[in-house]
Amino acid sequence: MAGIELLSDEGLRCDGRRPNEVRKMSCSFGVFDQSDGSAYVELGNTRVLAAVYGPHDIRGARSKARHDRAVINCQYSMATFSTSERKHRQRGDYRSLEITSNLREVFENAILTELFPHSQIDIFVEVLQSDGSNYSACVNAATLAVIHAGIPIKDVVCACSASMVGDHSLVDINYMEESVGSGPNMTIALLPKSKQILSMESSGRMHSTAVSQVMDSAMTGCQEILQVMKASILSHTKELNKQ
Amino acid sequence: MDKTIHCIPGDCLVKSDEWMTGLKGTYSRNGYIYASIAGTVKLVHNNDNTKTIEVVTVSGDGNRHLVPQLGSIVTCRVLSITCNLVRLNIHCIEGQVLKQPFRALLRKEDIKEVDSEKTQICNCFRPSDIILAKVIGFGENNSCLVTTAHNELGVVVALNHSGVWIPMKPISWTQMSCPITYACEPRKVAQLANPCMH
C-alpha cells in the first residue's frame, strides 16, 4: 500500500474527512437550453453533467418500442480530460457499458414509464472530472435532470458509495481510496422514502460480516446527499414560482 | 395570503380514499398519494364532496410530455403517400404542440367509413397537407395508426401547387379549390364545426 494511509491513527482520511463524512455537494439545474432537463452535480472534486430528452418518438430501431411503457435509453461517458492522465476513451468500453446498463435499470424502475407507452426517454451523463464515486454522482445528476425535465418519477433517487478499511467503513470514497486501497467498494442507489434499493454494485472482496456495515453506511450517506438534493430542488421550484 | 405548498417527487401528499382522486403529477401507493414531479400542490374541492389533488409545474410551456394515446385527436402533416398507406408526422396532440413529431401511418381502409376498397389515396390526401385524425392503435413496426373515417376528420389545410403556395378553400366534402387560380383538387375535407380560417 506504498505508505498511503487511507485512515490515519487519529481517524482522518487522506483528504481530511472523518469516515462518516460525505464530500461537499452542490447542484444546479437547467445548464442546457436544448434538452428537456439538465443538471450539473459536484460531489467533492467529481463533476458530472446530465441531460434528459423525452419522452419522444422512438428513434432508430422501432422494434425495441414497448406497448405499455417508455423505453429508457442511457449513455454514460467520461471526458478525455476527466482523469489525471488524459486518456481517449472509446464509447463502448467495459466500464462505461456496465454503468450505462446500471443507470438504465435504476431509471426504468424509478420513472413512471407506464404513462408514456411507445416512446423513448434519453438520459445522457458525462463525467467532466473524475475523483471517485463516478457512478453515484451520475445517478444523482441524472435524477436531478429528470426532475428538471418534469418527467414523473417515484422519488428522488440518490446514490452513495462506501468502502471498508480495517474495522471502519468509509462513506463517499474518492479516487485515492477507490484505486489504491485494496478494500472493497460498494455503491448503492435507493429510493429514500421507501428505502428500496434500486441498484447495488460492489467490487473487491468483502468479508460477509462487513457487508451489512458497509451497506448501512452507504445508506446513511445517501440520506445526507438527499438533503442537499432536496434543498436545491425546492429552491429551484420556489424560484420558478416567483417568476 | 394563500400559502403555496411546494413539493418534490416522493413527497407524501394525502391519504387516498374514495373521495380523493390524484390527477396529473401524482401517483398512489399503499393507500397514500405521492407527488411525482416538483411543483406546487393544488387541491380542489368539488361540489359533490369529491376532491382532486394535482401537482402543477411552473414551466412556461405547460405539459409538453405528451404521447399519442388511443382515441386522441391529432393534427398531422402528410409526409408521403403510396397506394396503400399515408405516412404522417404528428405535430399536435389534442391541440398541444409537440417539440418533436411522432411518426404515424394511415391505412387505405381507415380513410373513409364507407367504400374503403374504392378509395384512391391520391384523391384524398397529398403530401404536405395538414390533417386531423384520431389514433386507433399501434401497428407493426410500432408506429402509430390513425384513422380519418369520421366527418370531422380529414384535410384542414392543403396547399395548391400552382407556383404560389396558397391554402385552398374547401368547396365540398371532396373538393378544394385555390382562391387565385380556381383550380379544383380532390381531397377528403374535414367538416369543422367552426372553420376559422379564410
CSV table of C-alpha atoms in Angstrom, one decimal:
chain,number,residue,atom,x,y,z
A,1,MET,CA,0.0,0.0,0.0
A,2,ALA,CA,3.1,2.2,-0.5
A,3,GLY,CA,2.8,4.2,2.6
A,4,ILE,CA,-0.5,5.9,1.8
A,5,GLU,CA,-2.7,5.6,4.8
A,6,LEU,CA,-6.4,5.6,4.0
A,7,LEU,CA,-7.3,6.1,7.6
A,8,SER,CA,-4.8,7.7,10.0
A,9,ASP,CA,-4.5,6.9,13.6
A,10,GLU,CA,-6.5,10.0,14.6
A,11,GLY,CA,-9.3,8.7,12.4
A,12,LEU,CA,-8.8,11.1,9.5
A,13,ARG,CA,-8.9,10.0,5.8
A,14,CYS,CA,-6.4,11.1,3.2
A,15,ASP,CA,-8.4,14.2,2.4
A,16,GLY,CA,-9.1,15.1,6.0
A,17,ARG,CA,-12.6,13.8,6.3
A,18,ARG,CA,-14.0,11.6,9.1
A,19,PRO,CA,-15.0,8.1,8.0
A,20,ASN,CA,-18.7,9.1,8.1
A,21,GLU,CA,-18.5,12.4,6.3
A,22,VAL,CA,-19.8,12.9,2.7
A,23,ARG,CA,-17.9,15.3,0.5
A,24,LYS,CA,-19.3,18.8,-0.2
A,25,MET,CA,-22.0,18.5,-2.8
A,26,SER,CA,-23.5,21.2,-5.0
A,27,CYS,CA,-26.1,21.0,-7.7
A,28,SER,CA,-27.5,23.3,-10.3
A,29,PHE,CA,-30.4,23.0,-12.8
A,30,GLY,CA,-31.0,23.9,-16.3
A,31,VAL,CA,-27.5,24.2,-17.6
A,32,PHE,CA,-28.6,23.4,-21.2
A,33,ASP,CA,-31.4,25.0,-23.1
A,34,GLN,CA,-31.9,22.5,-25.9
A,35,SER,CA,-32.6,19.5,-23.7
A,36,ASP,CA,-35.8,19.0,-21.8
A,37,GLY,CA,-33.9,18.7,-18.5
A,38,SER,CA,-30.3,19.1,-17.4
A,39,ALA,CA,-28.4,19.2,-14.2
A,40,TYR,CA,-24.8,19.6,-13.0
A,41,VAL,CA,-23.6,18.0,-9.9
A,42,GLU,CA,-20.3,18.4,-8.0
A,43,LEU,CA,-19.5,15.8,-5.4
A,44,GLY,CA,-16.2,17.0,-4.0
A,45,ASN,CA,-14.0,17.0,-7.0
A,46,THR,CA,-16.1,14.7,-9.1
A,47,ARG,CA,-18.1,16.8,-11.6
A,48,VAL,CA,-20.9,15.4,-13.7
A,49,LEU,CA,-23.3,16.8,-16.3
A,50,ALA,CA,-26.6,15.1,-17.1
A,51,ALA,CA,-29.1,15.9,-19.9
A,52,VAL,CA,-32.5,14.3,-20.3
A,53,TYR,CA,-34.6,14.3,-23.5
A,54,GLY,CA,-38.1,13.0,-23.7
A,55,PRO,CA,-40.5,11.3,-23.9
A,56,HIS,CA,-40.4,11.4,-27.6
A,57,ASP,CA,-40.9,9.1,-30.6
A,58,ILE,CA,-38.6,6.0,-30.7
A,59,ARG,CA,-35.5,6.7,-32.8
A,60,GLY,CA,-33.6,4.2,-34.7
A,61,ALA,CA,-34.8,0.6,-34.1
A,62,ARG,CA,-38.5,0.8,-33.8
A,63,SER,CA,-38.7,-2.8,-32.8
A,64,LYS,CA,-37.5,-2.0,-29.3
A,65,ALA,CA,-40.6,0.0,-28.6
A,66,ARG,CA,-42.8,-1.3,-25.7
A,67,HIS,CA,-46.5,-1.1,-26.0
A,68,ASP,CA,-47.2,-0.4,-22.3
A,69,ARG,CA,-44.3,1.7,-21.2
A,70,ALA,CA,-41.5,4.1,-22.3
A,71,VAL,CA,-38.0,2.8,-23.2
A,72,ILE,CA,-35.2,4.4,-21.3
A,73,ASN,CA,-32.0,5.0,-23.3
A,74,CYS,CA,-28.9,5.8,-21.2
A,75,GLN,CA,-25.5,6.8,-22.1
A,76,TYR,CA,-22.6,7.3,-19.7
A,77,SER,CA,-19.3,8.7,-20.9
A,78,MET,CA,-16.2,10.2,-19.4
A,79,ALA,CA,-14.5,13.1,-21.0
A,80,THR,CA,-10.9,12.6,-22.1
A,81,PHE,CA,-9.7,15.2,-19.6
A,82,SER,CA,-11.6,13.8,-16.7
A,83,THR,CA,-8.8,11.9,-15.1
A,84,SER,CA,-5.4,13.0,-14.0
A,85,GLU,CA,-3.9,11.5,-17.2
A,86,ARG,CA,-5.6,12.5,-20.5
A,87,LYS,CA,-7.0,9.3,-22.0
A,88,HIS,CA,-9.1,8.9,-25.1
A,89,ARG,CA,-11.9,6.6,-24.2
A,90,GLN,CA,-14.0,4.7,-26.7
A,91,ARG,CA,-17.7,5.0,-26.1
A,92,GLY,CA,-18.1,1.3,-25.7
A,93,ASP,CA,-15.5,0.3,-23.1
A,94,TYR,CA,-16.5,-2.2,-20.5
A,95,ARG,CA,-16.9,0.1,-17.5
A,96,SER,CA,-19.0,2.6,-19.5
A,97,LEU,CA,-21.3,-0.2,-20.7
A,98,GLU,CA,-21.7,-1.5,-17.2
A,99,ILE,CA,-22.6,1.9,-15.7
A,100,THR,CA,-24.9,2.6,-18.7
A,101,SER,CA,-26.9,-0.6,-18.1
A,102,ASN,CA,-27.0,0.0,-14.3
A,103,LEU,CA,-28.3,3.5,-14.9
A,104,ARG,CA,-30.9,2.2,-17.3
A,105,GLU,CA,-32.1,-0.3,-14.7
A,106,VAL,CA,-32.3,2.3,-12.0
A,107,PHE,CA,-34.3,4.7,-14.0
A,108,GLU,CA,-36.6,2.0,-15.6
A,109,ASN,CA,-37.7,1.3,-12.1
A,110,ALA,CA,-37.8,4.8,-10.8
A,111,ILE,CA,-39.5,6.7,-13.6
A,112,LEU,CA,-43.2,6.1,-14.1
A,113,THR,CA,-42.8,4.7,-17.5
A,114,GLU,CA,-46.4,3.4,-17.8
A,115,LEU,CA,-47.6,6.9,-18.5
A,116,PHE,CA,-45.7,7.1,-21.9
A,117,PRO,CA,-46.2,4.0,-23.9
A,118,HIS,CA,-44.5,3.7,-27.3
A,119,SER,CA,-42.0,6.4,-26.5
A,120,GLN,CA,-38.4,6.8,-25.5
A,121,ILE,CA,-36.7,8.8,-22.8
A,122,ASP,CA,-32.9,9.6,-23.2
A,123,ILE,CA,-30.6,10.2,-20.3
A,124,PHE,CA,-27.1,11.3,-21.2
A,125,VAL,CA,-24.4,11.6,-18.5
A,126,GLU,CA,-20.9,13.0,-19.0
A,127,VAL,CA,-18.2,12.9,-16.3
A,128,LEU,CA,-16.2,16.1,-16.6
A,129,GLN,CA,-13.9,15.5,-13.7
A,130,SER,CA,-13.5,12.1,-12.0
A,131,ASP,CA,-12.4,11.8,-8.4
A,132,GLY,CA,-14.1,8.6,-7.3
A,133,SER,CA,-17.8,7.7,-6.9
A,134,ASN,CA,-18.5,8.4,-10.6
A,135,TYR,CA,-21.5,6.1,-10.6
A,136,SER,CA,-23.1,7.6,-7.6
A,137,ALA,CA,-22.6,11.2,-8.9
A,138,CYS,CA,-24.1,10.2,-12.2
A,139,VAL,CA,-27.2,8.7,-10.6
A,140,ASN,CA,-27.7,11.9,-8.6
A,141,ALA,CA,-27.1,14.2,-11.6
A,142,ALA,CA,-29.5,12.1,-13.8
A,143,THR,CA,-32.2,12.2,-11.1
A,144,LEU,CA,-32.0,16.0,-10.9
A,145,ALA,CA,-32.1,16.3,-14.7
A,146,VAL,CA,-35.2,14.0,-14.8
A,147,ILE,CA,-36.9,16.2,-12.1
A,148,HIS,CA,-35.9,19.3,-14.0
A,149,ALA,CA,-37.5,17.9,-17.2
A,150,GLY,CA,-40.7,17.3,-15.3
A,151,ILE,CA,-40.8,13.6,-16.1
A,152,PRO,CA,-42.8,11.8,-13.3
A,153,ILE,CA,-40.6,9.9,-11.0
A,154,LYS,CA,-41.4,7.9,-7.9
A,155,ASP,CA,-38.9,9.5,-5.6
A,156,VAL,CA,-35.6,11.4,-5.6
A,157,VAL,CA,-33.2,8.6,-6.4
A,158,CYS,CA,-29.9,9.1,-4.6
A,159,ALA,CA,-26.7,7.1,-4.6
A,160,CYS,CA,-23.6,6.9,-2.4
A,161,SER,CA,-20.6,4.7,-2.2
A,162,ALA,CA,-18.9,3.2,0.8
A,163,SER,CA,-15.8,1.2,1.5
A,164,MET,CA,-14.1,-0.6,4.4
A,165,VAL,CA,-10.7,-0.1,5.9
A,166,GLY,CA,-9.9,-2.3,8.9
A,167,ASP,CA,-12.9,-2.1,11.1
A,168,HIS,CA,-14.2,1.3,9.9
A,169,SER,CA,-16.5,1.9,7.0
A,170,LEU,CA,-15.7,4.9,4.9
A,171,VAL,CA,-18.5,6.8,3.1
A,172,ASP,CA,-18.3,8.5,-0.3
A,173,ILE,CA,-14.9,7.3,-1.4
A,174,ASN,CA,-12.6,9.4,-3.6
A,175,TYR,CA,-10.3,8.3,-6.3
A,176,MET,CA,-7.4,7.5,-4.0
A,177,GLU,CA,-9.5,5.2,-1.8
A,178,GLU,CA,-11.0,3.6,-4.9
A,179,SER,CA,-7.8,2.8,-6.7
A,180,VAL,CA,-5.1,2.4,-4.2
A,181,GLY,CA,-7.0,0.9,-1.3
A,182,SER,CA,-7.3,-2.8,-1.6
A,183,GLY,CA,-10.6,-2.6,0.2
A,184,PRO,CA,-14.0,-3.3,-1.3
A,185,ASN,CA,-16.2,-0.6,-2.7
A,186,MET,CA,-19.9,-0.7,-2.8
A,187,THR,CA,-22.3,1.8,-4.4
A,188,ILE,CA,-26.0,1.8,-3.5
A,189,ALA,CA,-28.8,3.7,-5.4
A,190,LEU,CA,-32.0,3.9,-3.5
A,191,LEU,CA,-35.5,5.3,-3.3
A,192,PRO,CA,-35.1,7.1,0.0
A,193,LYS,CA,-38.7,7.3,1.1
A,194,SER,CA,-39.4,3.6,0.9
A,195,LYS,CA,-35.8,2.7,1.5
A,196,GLN,CA,-35.9,0.4,-1.5
A,197,ILE,CA,-32.6,-0.3,-3.1
A,198,LEU,CA,-32.6,0.1,-6.9
A,199,SER,CA,-29.1,-0.9,-7.6
A,200,MET,CA,-26.2,-2.2,-5.6
A,201,GLU,CA,-22.8,-2.8,-7.2
A,202,SER,CA,-19.6,-3.6,-5.5
A,203,SER,CA,-16.1,-4.6,-6.4
A,204,GLY,CA,-13.3,-6.0,-4.4
A,205,ARG,CA,-13.5,-8.7,-1.8
A,206,MET,CA,-15.6,-8.1,1.3
A,207,HIS,CA,-16.0,-10.3,4.4
A,208,SER,CA,-19.6,-11.4,4.8
A,209,THR,CA,-19.8,-9.7,8.2
A,210,ALA,CA,-18.6,-6.4,6.8
A,211,VAL,CA,-21.4,-6.3,4.1
A,212,SER,CA,-24.1,-5.0,6.4
A,213,GLN,CA,-21.9,-2.4,7.9
A,214,VAL,CA,-20.8,-1.0,4.5
A,215,MET,CA,-24.4,-1.1,3.3
A,216,ASP,CA,-25.6,0.8,6.3
A,217,SER,CA,-23.0,3.5,6.0
A,218,ALA,CA,-23.8,3.8,2.2
A,219,MET,CA,-27.4,4.2,3.0
A,220,THR,CA,-26.7,6.8,5.6
A,221,GLY,CA,-24.5,8.6,3.1
A,222,CYS,CA,-27.5,8.5,0.7
A,223,GLN,CA,-29.7,10.3,3.2
A,224,GLU,CA,-27.1,13.1,3.6
A,225,ILE,CA,-26.8,13.5,-0.1
A,226,LEU,CA,-30.6,13.5,-0.3
A,227,GLN,CA,-30.9,16.5,2.0
A,228,VAL,CA,-28.6,18.5,-0.3
A,229,MET,CA,-30.6,17.5,-3.4
A,230,LYS,CA,-33.9,18.2,-1.8
A,231,ALA,CA,-32.9,21.7,-0.7
A,232,SER,CA,-31.7,22.5,-4.2
A,233,ILE,CA,-34.9,21.2,-5.9
A,234,LEU,CA,-37.1,23.2,-3.5
A,235,SER,CA,-35.1,26.4,-4.0
A,236,HIS,CA,-35.3,25.9,-7.8
A,237,THR,CA,-39.1,25.3,-7.7
A,238,LYS,CA,-39.6,28.3,-5.4
A,239,GLU,CA,-37.6,30.5,-7.8
A,240,LEU,CA,-39.6,29.4,-10.8
A,241,ASN,CA,-42.8,30.2,-8.8
A,242,LYS,CA,-41.7,33.7,-8.2
A,243,GLN,CA,-41.3,34.5,-11.9
B,1,MET,CA,-52.1,35.4,1.7
B,2,ASP,CA,-52.5,31.9,0.5
B,3,LYS,CA,-49.7,29.5,1.3
B,4,THR,CA,-48.4,27.6,-1.6
B,5,ILE,CA,-47.1,24.2,-0.8
B,6,HIS,CA,-44.1,23.2,-2.8
B,7,CYS,CA,-43.4,19.5,-3.3
B,8,ILE,CA,-40.7,17.3,-4.7
B,9,PRO,CA,-41.1,13.8,-6.1
B,10,GLY,CA,-41.7,11.3,-3.4
B,11,ASP,CA,-43.4,13.7,-1.0
B,12,CYS,CA,-46.5,12.1,0.6
B,13,LEU,CA,-49.4,14.4,-0.1
B,14,VAL,CA,-52.6,12.9,1.3
B,15,LYS,CA,-54.1,9.6,2.3
B,16,SER,CA,-56.1,8.3,-0.6
B,17,ASP,CA,-59.8,7.3,-0.1
B,18,GLU,CA,-62.8,7.2,-2.3
B,19,TRP,CA,-63.3,11.0,-2.2
B,20,MET,CA,-59.8,11.9,-3.2
B,21,THR,CA,-58.5,11.5,-6.8
B,22,GLY,CA,-54.9,12.1,-7.7
B,23,LEU,CA,-54.5,13.8,-11.1
B,24,LYS,CA,-51.5,14.9,-13.1
B,25,GLY,CA,-48.2,14.8,-11.2
B,26,THR,CA,-49.2,12.3,-8.6
B,27,TYR,CA,-49.2,8.5,-8.1
B,28,SER,CA,-50.7,6.3,-5.4
B,29,ARG,CA,-49.1,3.6,-3.4
B,30,ASN,CA,-50.0,1.8,-0.3
B,31,GLY,CA,-53.1,3.9,0.3
B,32,TYR,CA,-51.3,7.3,0.1
B,33,ILE,CA,-50.9,9.7,-2.8
B,34,TYR,CA,-47.4,10.9,-3.5
B,35,ALA,CA,-46.1,13.6,-5.8
B,36,SER,CA,-44.2,12.5,-8.9
B,37,ILE,CA,-42.9,15.9,-10.1
B,38,ALA,CA,-41.6,19.0,-8.5
B,39,GLY,CA,-44.0,21.9,-8.3
B,40,THR,CA,-46.9,23.3,-6.3
B,41,VAL,CA,-49.7,21.3,-4.9
B,42,LYS,CA,-53.3,22.2,-6.0
B,43,LEU,CA,-56.2,20.8,-4.0
B,44,VAL,CA,-59.6,21.3,-5.5
B,45,HIS,CA,-62.8,20.7,-3.6
B,46,ASN,CA,-65.7,19.7,-5.9
B,47,ASN,CA,-69.4,20.3,-5.4
B,48,ASP,CA,-70.2,16.7,-4.9
B,49,ASN,CA,-67.8,16.3,-1.9
B,50,THR,CA,-65.1,14.8,-4.1
B,51,LYS,CA,-61.6,16.3,-4.0
B,52,THR,CA,-58.8,16.2,-6.6
B,53,ILE,CA,-55.2,16.8,-6.0
B,54,GLU,CA,-52.6,17.6,-8.6
B,55,VAL,CA,-49.1,19.0,-8.8
B,56,VAL,CA,-48.7,22.0,-11.1
B,57,THR,CA,-45.3,22.8,-12.6
B,58,VAL,CA,-44.4,26.3,-13.4
B,59,SER,CA,-42.5,25.7,-16.6
B,60,GLY,CA,-43.7,28.1,-19.3
B,61,ASP,CA,-44.5,25.6,-22.0
B,62,GLY,CA,-47.0,23.6,-19.9
B,63,ASN,CA,-47.2,19.9,-20.2
B,64,ARG,CA,-45.0,19.0,-23.2
B,65,HIS,CA,-44.7,15.4,-22.2
B,66,LEU,CA,-47.4,14.1,-24.4
B,67,VAL,CA,-47.5,10.8,-26.3
B,68,PRO,CA,-50.3,9.8,-28.6
B,69,GLN,CA,-53.0,8.0,-26.6
B,70,LEU,CA,-55.7,5.8,-28.0
B,71,GLY,CA,-58.6,7.9,-29.1
B,72,SER,CA,-56.9,11.2,-29.0
B,73,ILE,CA,-57.4,13.7,-31.9
B,74,VAL,CA,-54.1,14.5,-33.5
B,75,THR,CA,-53.0,17.1,-36.1
B,76,CYS,CA,-50.6,15.7,-38.6
B,77,ARG,CA,-48.8,16.6,-41.7
B,78,VAL,CA,-48.7,14.2,-44.7
B,79,LEU,CA,-45.2,13.2,-45.5
B,80,SER,CA,-45.7,10.8,-48.3
B,81,ILE,CA,-48.3,8.6,-49.9
B,82,THR,CA,-48.3,5.2,-51.5
B,83,CYS,CA,-51.1,3.2,-53.0
B,84,ASN,CA,-52.0,1.7,-49.6
B,85,LEU,CA,-50.6,4.0,-47.0
B,86,VAL,CA,-50.2,7.6,-46.0
B,87,ARG,CA,-47.2,8.4,-43.8
B,88,LEU,CA,-47.7,11.2,-41.4
B,89,ASN,CA,-45.9,13.3,-38.8
B,90,ILE,CA,-47.9,14.0,-35.7
B,91,HIS,CA,-47.3,17.6,-34.7
B,92,CYS,CA,-50.0,18.3,-32.2
B,93,ILE,CA,-51.9,16.1,-29.8
B,94,GLU,CA,-55.4,17.4,-28.8
B,95,GLY,CA,-54.2,20.9,-29.7
B,96,GLN,CA,-50.9,20.9,-27.7
B,97,VAL,CA,-47.9,21.3,-29.9
B,98,LEU,CA,-45.2,18.8,-29.6
B,99,LYS,CA,-41.5,19.6,-29.6
B,100,GLN,CA,-40.7,16.6,-31.7
B,101,PRO,CA,-43.1,14.9,-34.1
B,102,PHE,CA,-44.2,11.4,-33.8
B,103,ARG,CA,-44.5,9.1,-36.8
B,104,ALA,CA,-47.9,7.7,-37.8
B,105,LEU,CA,-49.5,5.6,-40.5
B,106,LEU,CA,-52.9,5.9,-42.1
B,107,ARG,CA,-54.1,2.9,-44.0
B,108,LYS,CA,-56.3,3.0,-47.0
B,109,GLU,CA,-59.1,1.2,-45.3
B,110,ASP,CA,-59.2,3.7,-42.5
B,111,ILE,CA,-59.6,6.8,-44.6
B,112,LYS,CA,-63.3,6.7,-45.2
B,113,GLU,CA,-66.1,5.0,-43.3
B,114,VAL,CA,-67.8,3.5,-46.5
B,115,ASP,CA,-66.4,2.2,-49.8
B,116,SER,CA,-63.0,1.7,-48.4
B,117,GLU,CA,-61.9,-0.6,-51.3
B,118,LYS,CA,-62.8,2.1,-53.9
B,119,THR,CA,-60.9,5.0,-52.2
B,120,GLN,CA,-57.9,6.3,-54.0
B,121,ILE,CA,-55.3,7.8,-51.7
B,122,CYS,CA,-54.3,10.4,-54.3
B,123,ASN,CA,-57.9,11.7,-54.3
B,124,CYS,CA,-57.9,12.1,-50.6
B,125,PHE,CA,-54.5,13.4,-49.4
B,126,ARG,CA,-51.4,14.8,-51.0
B,127,PRO,CA,-48.0,15.4,-49.4
B,128,SER,CA,-47.7,18.5,-47.1
B,129,ASP,CA,-51.5,18.5,-46.3
B,130,ILE,CA,-52.4,19.2,-42.7
B,131,ILE,CA,-55.0,16.7,-41.5
B,132,LEU,CA,-57.0,15.9,-38.3
B,133,ALA,CA,-57.0,12.3,-37.4
B,134,LYS,CA,-57.7,10.0,-34.5
B,135,VAL,CA,-55.3,7.5,-33.0
B,136,ILE,CA,-56.7,3.9,-33.2
B,137,GLY,CA,-53.7,1.9,-32.2
B,138,PHE,CA,-50.1,1.0,-32.7
B,139,GLY,CA,-49.3,-1.2,-35.7
B,140,GLU,CA,-46.5,-3.4,-36.6
B,141,ASN,CA,-43.2,-1.6,-36.6
B,142,ASN,CA,-44.6,0.2,-33.5
B,143,SER,CA,-45.7,3.3,-35.3
B,144,CYS,CA,-49.0,4.9,-34.5
B,145,LEU,CA,-52.1,4.0,-36.6
B,146,VAL,CA,-54.6,6.7,-37.2
B,147,THR,CA,-58.0,7.0,-38.9
B,148,THR,CA,-59.9,9.7,-40.7
B,149,ALA,CA,-63.1,7.8,-41.0
B,150,HIS,CA,-65.3,10.4,-39.4
B,151,ASN,CA,-66.9,13.5,-40.9
B,152,GLU,CA,-64.9,15.9,-38.7
B,153,LEU,CA,-61.6,14.3,-39.6
B,154,GLY,CA,-59.6,14.9,-42.8
B,155,VAL,CA,-57.8,17.6,-44.5
B,156,VAL,CA,-57.8,21.0,-42.8
B,157,VAL,CA,-55.2,22.9,-44.8
B,158,ALA,CA,-53.9,22.0,-48.2
B,159,LEU,CA,-51.6,24.0,-50.4
B,160,ASN,CA,-52.1,24.4,-54.1
B,161,HIS,CA,-49.0,23.7,-56.0
B,162,SER,CA,-49.6,26.2,-58.7
B,163,GLY,CA,-46.4,28.2,-58.4
B,164,VAL,CA,-47.6,30.2,-55.5
B,165,TRP,CA,-48.2,28.3,-52.3
B,166,ILE,CA,-51.7,29.4,-51.2
B,167,PRO,CA,-54.0,27.5,-48.9
B,168,MET,CA,-57.0,26.2,-50.8
B,169,LYS,CA,-60.7,26.7,-49.8
B,170,PRO,CA,-63.0,23.7,-49.4
B,171,ILE,CA,-65.9,23.8,-51.8
B,172,SER,CA,-67.4,20.4,-50.9
B,173,TRP,CA,-66.6,17.4,-48.8
B,174,THR,CA,-64.4,16.0,-51.5
B,175,GLN,CA,-63.0,19.0,-53.3
B,176,MET,CA,-60.9,22.0,-52.5
B,177,SER,CA,-60.1,24.9,-54.8
B,178,CYS,CA,-57.4,27.5,-55.0
B,179,PRO,CA,-58.7,31.1,-54.4
B,180,ILE,CA,-56.5,32.6,-57.1
B,181,THR,CA,-56.5,30.1,-60.0
B,182,TYR,CA,-59.8,28.4,-59.2
B,183,ALA,CA,-58.3,25.0,-59.9
B,184,CYS,CA,-60.0,22.2,-58.0
B,185,GLU,CA,-58.2,19.3,-56.4
B,186,PRO,CA,-59.8,16.3,-54.8
B,187,ARG,CA,-59.3,15.9,-51.0
B,188,LYS,CA,-61.1,14.3,-48.1
B,189,VAL,CA,-62.1,17.5,-46.4
B,190,ALA,CA,-62.7,17.7,-42.6
B,191,GLN,CA,-66.1,19.1,-41.6
B,192,LEU,CA,-65.0,21.5,-39.0
B,193,ALA,CA,-67.6,22.9,-36.5
B,194,ASN,CA,-66.4,26.5,-36.9
B,195,PRO,CA,-63.9,26.9,-39.7
B,196,CYS,CA,-62.0,29.9,-38.5
B,197,MET,CA,-59.6,30.4,-41.4
B,198,HIS,CA,-60.3,32.2,-44.7
